CSV table of C-alpha atoms in Angstrom, one decimal:
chain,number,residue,atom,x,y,z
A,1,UNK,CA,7.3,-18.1,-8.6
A,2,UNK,CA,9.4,-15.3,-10.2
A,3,UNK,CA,9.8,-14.8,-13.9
A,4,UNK,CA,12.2,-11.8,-15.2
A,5,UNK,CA,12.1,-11.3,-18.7
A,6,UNK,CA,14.4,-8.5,-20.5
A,7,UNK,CA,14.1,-5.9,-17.6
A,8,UNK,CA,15.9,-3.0,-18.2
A,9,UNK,CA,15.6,0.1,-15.8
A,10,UNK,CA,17.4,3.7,-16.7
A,11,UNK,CA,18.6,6.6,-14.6
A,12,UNK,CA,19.5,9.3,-17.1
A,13,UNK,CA,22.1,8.1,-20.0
A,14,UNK,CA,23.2,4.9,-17.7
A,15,UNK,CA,21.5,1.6,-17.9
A,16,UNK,CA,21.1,0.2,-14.0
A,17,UNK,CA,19.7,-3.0,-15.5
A,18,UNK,CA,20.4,-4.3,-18.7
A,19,UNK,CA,17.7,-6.6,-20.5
A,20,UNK,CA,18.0,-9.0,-17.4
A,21,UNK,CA,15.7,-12.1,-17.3
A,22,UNK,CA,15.8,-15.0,-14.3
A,23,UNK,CA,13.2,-17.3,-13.4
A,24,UNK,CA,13.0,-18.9,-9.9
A,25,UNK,CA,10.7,-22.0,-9.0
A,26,UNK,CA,9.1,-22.5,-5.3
A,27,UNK,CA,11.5,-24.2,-3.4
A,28,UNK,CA,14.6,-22.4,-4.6
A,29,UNK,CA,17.4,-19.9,-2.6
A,30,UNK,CA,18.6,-18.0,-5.3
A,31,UNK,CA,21.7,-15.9,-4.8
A,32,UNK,CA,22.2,-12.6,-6.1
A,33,UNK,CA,26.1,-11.6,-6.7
A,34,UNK,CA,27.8,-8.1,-7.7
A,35,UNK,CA,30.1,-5.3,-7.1
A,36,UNK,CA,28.4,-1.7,-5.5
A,37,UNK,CA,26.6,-0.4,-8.3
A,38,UNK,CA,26.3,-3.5,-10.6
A,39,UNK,CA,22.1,-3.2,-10.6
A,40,UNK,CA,21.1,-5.4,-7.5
A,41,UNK,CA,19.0,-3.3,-5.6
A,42,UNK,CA,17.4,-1.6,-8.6
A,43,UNK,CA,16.4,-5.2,-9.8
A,44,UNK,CA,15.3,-6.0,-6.2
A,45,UNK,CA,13.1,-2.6,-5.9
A,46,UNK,CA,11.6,-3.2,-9.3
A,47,UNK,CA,10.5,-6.9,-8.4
A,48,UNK,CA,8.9,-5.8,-5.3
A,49,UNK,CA,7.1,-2.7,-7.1
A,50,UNK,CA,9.4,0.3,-5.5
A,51,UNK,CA,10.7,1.3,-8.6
A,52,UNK,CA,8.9,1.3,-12.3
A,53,UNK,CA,11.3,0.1,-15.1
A,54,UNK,CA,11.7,1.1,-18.3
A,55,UNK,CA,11.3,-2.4,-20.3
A,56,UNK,CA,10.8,-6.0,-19.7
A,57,UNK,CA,8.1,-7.6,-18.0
A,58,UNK,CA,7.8,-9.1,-14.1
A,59,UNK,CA,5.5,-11.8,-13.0
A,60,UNK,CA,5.1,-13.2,-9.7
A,61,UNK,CA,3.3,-16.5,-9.6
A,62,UNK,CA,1.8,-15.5,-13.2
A,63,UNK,CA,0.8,-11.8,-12.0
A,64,UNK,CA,2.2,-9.1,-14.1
A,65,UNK,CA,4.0,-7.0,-11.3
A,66,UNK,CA,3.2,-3.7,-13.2
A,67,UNK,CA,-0.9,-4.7,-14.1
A,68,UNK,CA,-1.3,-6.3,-10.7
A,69,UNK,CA,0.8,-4.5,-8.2
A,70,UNK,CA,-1.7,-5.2,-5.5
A,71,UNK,CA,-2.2,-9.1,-5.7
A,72,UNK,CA,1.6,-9.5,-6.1
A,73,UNK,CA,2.4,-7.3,-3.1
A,74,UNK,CA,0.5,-9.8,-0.8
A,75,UNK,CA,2.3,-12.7,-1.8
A,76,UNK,CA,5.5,-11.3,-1.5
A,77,UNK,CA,7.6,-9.7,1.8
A,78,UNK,CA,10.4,-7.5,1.2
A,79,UNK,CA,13.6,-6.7,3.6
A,80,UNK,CA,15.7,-3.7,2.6
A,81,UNK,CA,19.3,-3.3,3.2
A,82,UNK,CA,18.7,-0.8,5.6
A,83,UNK,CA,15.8,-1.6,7.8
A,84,UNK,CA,13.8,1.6,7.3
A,85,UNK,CA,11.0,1.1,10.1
A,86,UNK,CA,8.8,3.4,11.5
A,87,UNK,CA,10.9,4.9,14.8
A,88,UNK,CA,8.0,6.8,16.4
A,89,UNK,CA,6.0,2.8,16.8
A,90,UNK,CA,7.1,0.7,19.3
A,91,UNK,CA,8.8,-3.1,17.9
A,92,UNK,CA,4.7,-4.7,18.6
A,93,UNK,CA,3.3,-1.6,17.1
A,94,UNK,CA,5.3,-2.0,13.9
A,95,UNK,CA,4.3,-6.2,13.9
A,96,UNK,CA,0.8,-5.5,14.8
A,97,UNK,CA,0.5,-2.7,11.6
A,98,UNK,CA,2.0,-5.0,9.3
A,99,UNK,CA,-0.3,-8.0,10.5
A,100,UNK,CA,-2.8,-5.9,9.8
A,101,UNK,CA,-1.7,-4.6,6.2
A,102,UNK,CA,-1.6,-8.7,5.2
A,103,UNK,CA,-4.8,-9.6,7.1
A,104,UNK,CA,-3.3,-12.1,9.4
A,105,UNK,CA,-5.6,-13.3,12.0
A,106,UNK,CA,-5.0,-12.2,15.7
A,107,UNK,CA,-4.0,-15.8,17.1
A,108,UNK,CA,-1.8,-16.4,14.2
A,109,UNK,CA,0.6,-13.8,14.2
A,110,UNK,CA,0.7,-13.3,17.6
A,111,UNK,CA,1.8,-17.3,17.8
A,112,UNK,CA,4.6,-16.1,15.1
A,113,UNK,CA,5.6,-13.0,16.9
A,114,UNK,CA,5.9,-14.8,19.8
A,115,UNK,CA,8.2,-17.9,18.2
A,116,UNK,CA,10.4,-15.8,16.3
A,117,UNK,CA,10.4,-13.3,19.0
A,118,UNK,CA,11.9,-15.0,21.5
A,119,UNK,CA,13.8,-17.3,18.4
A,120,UNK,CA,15.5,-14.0,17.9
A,121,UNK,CA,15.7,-13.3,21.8
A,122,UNK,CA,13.7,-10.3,21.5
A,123,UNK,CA,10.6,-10.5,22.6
A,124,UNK,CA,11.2,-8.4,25.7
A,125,UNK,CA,12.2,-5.4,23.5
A,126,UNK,CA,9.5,-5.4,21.4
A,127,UNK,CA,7.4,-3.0,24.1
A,128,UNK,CA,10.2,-0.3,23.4
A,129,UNK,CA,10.0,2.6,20.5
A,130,UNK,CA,12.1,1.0,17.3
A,131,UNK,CA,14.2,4.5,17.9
A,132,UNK,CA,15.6,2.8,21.0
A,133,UNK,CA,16.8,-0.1,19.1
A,134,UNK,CA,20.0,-1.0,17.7
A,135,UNK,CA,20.6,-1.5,14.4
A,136,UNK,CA,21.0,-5.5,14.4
A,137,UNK,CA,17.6,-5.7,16.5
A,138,UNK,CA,15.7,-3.3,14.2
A,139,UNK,CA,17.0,-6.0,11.3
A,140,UNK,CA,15.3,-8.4,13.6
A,141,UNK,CA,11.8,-6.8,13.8
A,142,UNK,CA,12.3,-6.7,9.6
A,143,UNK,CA,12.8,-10.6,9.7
A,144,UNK,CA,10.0,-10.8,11.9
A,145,UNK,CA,7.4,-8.9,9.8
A,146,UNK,CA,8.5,-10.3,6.5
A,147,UNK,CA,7.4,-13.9,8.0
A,148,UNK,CA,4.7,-13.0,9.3
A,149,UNK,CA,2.0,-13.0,6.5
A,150,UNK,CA,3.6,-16.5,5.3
A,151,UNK,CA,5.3,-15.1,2.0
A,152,UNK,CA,5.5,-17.0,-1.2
A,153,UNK,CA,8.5,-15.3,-2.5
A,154,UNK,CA,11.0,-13.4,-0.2
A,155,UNK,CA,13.4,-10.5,-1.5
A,156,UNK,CA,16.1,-9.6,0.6
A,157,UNK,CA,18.9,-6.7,-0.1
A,158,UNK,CA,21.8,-8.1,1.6
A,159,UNK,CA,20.1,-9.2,4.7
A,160,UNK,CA,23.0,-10.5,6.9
A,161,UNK,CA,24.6,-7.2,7.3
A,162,UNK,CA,24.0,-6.3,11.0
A,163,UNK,CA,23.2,-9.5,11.9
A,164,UNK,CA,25.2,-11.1,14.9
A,165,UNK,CA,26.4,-14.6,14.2
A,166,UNK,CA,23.5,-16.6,16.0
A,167,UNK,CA,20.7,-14.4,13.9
A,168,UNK,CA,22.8,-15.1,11.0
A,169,UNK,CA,22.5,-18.7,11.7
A,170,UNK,CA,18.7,-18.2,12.8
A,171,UNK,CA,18.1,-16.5,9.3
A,172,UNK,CA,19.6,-19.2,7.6
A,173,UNK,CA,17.5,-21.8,9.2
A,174,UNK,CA,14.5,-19.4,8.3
A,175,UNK,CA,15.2,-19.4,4.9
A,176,UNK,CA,15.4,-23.6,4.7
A,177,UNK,CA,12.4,-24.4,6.4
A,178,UNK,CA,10.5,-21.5,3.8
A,179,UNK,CA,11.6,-23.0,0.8
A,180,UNK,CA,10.8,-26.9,2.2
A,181,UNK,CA,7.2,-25.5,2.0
A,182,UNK,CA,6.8,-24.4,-1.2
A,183,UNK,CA,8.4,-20.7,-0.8
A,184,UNK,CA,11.1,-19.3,-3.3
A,185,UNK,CA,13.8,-16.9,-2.1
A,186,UNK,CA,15.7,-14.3,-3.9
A,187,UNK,CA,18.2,-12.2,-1.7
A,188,UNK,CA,21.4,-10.5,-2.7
A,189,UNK,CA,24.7,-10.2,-0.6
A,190,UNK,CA,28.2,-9.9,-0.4
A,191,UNK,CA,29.2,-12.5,1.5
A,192,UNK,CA,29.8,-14.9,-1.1
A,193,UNK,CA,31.3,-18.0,1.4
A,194,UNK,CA,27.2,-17.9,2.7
A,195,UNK,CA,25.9,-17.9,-0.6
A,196,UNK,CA,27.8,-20.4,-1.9
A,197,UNK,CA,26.7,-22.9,1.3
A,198,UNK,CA,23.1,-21.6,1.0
A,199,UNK,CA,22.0,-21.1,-2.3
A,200,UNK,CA,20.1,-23.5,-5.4
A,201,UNK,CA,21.0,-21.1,-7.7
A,202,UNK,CA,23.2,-18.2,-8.0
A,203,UNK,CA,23.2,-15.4,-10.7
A,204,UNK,CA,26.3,-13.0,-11.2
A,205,UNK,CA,25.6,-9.3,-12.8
A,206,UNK,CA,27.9,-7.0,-13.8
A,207,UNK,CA,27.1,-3.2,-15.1
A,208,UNK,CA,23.2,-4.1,-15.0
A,209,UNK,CA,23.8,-6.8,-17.5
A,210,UNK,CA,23.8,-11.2,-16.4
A,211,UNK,CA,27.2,-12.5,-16.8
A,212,UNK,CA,26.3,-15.9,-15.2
A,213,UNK,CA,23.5,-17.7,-13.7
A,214,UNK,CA,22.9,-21.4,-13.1
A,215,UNK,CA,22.9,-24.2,-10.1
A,216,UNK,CA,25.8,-23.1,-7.8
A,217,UNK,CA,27.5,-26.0,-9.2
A,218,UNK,CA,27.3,-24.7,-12.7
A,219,UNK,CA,28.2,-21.3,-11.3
A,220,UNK,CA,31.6,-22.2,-9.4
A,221,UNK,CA,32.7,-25.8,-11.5
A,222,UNK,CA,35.5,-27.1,-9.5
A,223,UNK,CA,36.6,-23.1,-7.7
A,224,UNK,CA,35.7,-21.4,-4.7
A,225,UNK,CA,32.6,-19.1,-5.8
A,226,UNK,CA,34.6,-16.3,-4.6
A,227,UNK,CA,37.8,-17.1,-7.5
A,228,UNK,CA,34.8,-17.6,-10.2
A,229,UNK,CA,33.6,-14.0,-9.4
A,230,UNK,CA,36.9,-12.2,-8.9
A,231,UNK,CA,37.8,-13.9,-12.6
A,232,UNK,CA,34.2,-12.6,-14.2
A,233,UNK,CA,34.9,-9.2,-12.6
A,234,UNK,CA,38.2,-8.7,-13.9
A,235,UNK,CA,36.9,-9.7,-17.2
């Protein structure tokens, strides 16, 4: 579903990401570890077509990211680590536009808004501007519209920050039931004690460059995922 191959991405004399190639198959979590500044996000932004690289190729599903930025945008959904949405719409608003941006049909996602609406317990918010809402609820509205065109591969920058413990739970089950039907999921975070319970596959970068990448078995051998990663960082 995603296929990285030698991406490298420069800012000035410093390499962000540093000939990195992964490749993810429907039906996998794949967790995305490293220190501030290590080259998540840039990898994240370049998959989802935010930021051009340097060298390397993306495909998603077979479709060169960089010759077919379109085709690969609509089989992809994207949540930020901060969700950026657009304050002067109202929660609907914002759902309605992106609805409209994937060309889902008007039963369908109002069916989904509705389930993970009130999944999320906010249905009855969604009538207020997204300035009025909290940070944790506007993180809410992001989940919403990234399920709502049925995604095939889902990038998330550290998508439980914010999150109360029962939406972090909700996300969670979210993420299961995508991959059980075919989806593929590659989302970075911090929280190492949730990636370790949730992912397939984990991948560990350090300075832009892979250091380690595998089954979370491979990954963390007989240690907590946490001691593996303090041990490669101090290396």
């Amino acid at each position: 579903m995603l296929e990285i191959s030698h991406l490298t991405k420069t800012y000035g004399d410093k390499k962000a990401v540093d000939d990195l190639s992964l490749k993810i198959e429907p039906g996998e979590i794949y967790g995305f570890i490293g220190h501030n500044g290590a080259g998540k996000t840039t990898t994240l932004k370049s998959v989802v077509g935010i930021l051009k690289f340097d060298g390397g190729e993306i495909k998603i599903n077979g479709l060169s990211v960089a010759e077919n930025a379109i085709e690969c945008k609509k089989l992809l959904a994207y949540i930020p680590d901060n969700p950026d949405l657009y304050d002067f719409m109202t929660g609907i608003q914002y759902l309605n536009f992106i609805g409209d941006i994937f060309g889902v049909d008007q039963q369908t996602r109002k069916e989904r808004i509705q389930k993970y609406g009130d999944m999320f317990e906010i249905s009855n918010d969604l009538a207020q501007p997204i300035s009025a809402l909290s940070h944790g609820m506007k993180q809410k509205v992001a989940i919403i519209s990234a399920w709502l065109h049925d995604p095939k591969l889902i990038i998330m920058d550290e998508p439980f920050v914010g999150l109360d413990p029962k939406a972090s739970f909700l996300l969670k089950e979210m993420m299961h039931e995508a991959v059980k039907s075919g989806a593929a999921i590659f989302f970075s975070t911090h929280v190492l004690e949730v990636a370790e319970k949730l992912c397939d596959k984990i991948a560990i970068i350090k300075n832009g460059k892979l250091i380690k990448c595998g089954t979370t078995e491979e990954v963390k051998g007989d240690e907590s995922l946490e001691s593996v990663f303090l041990e490669l960082e101090g290396e």
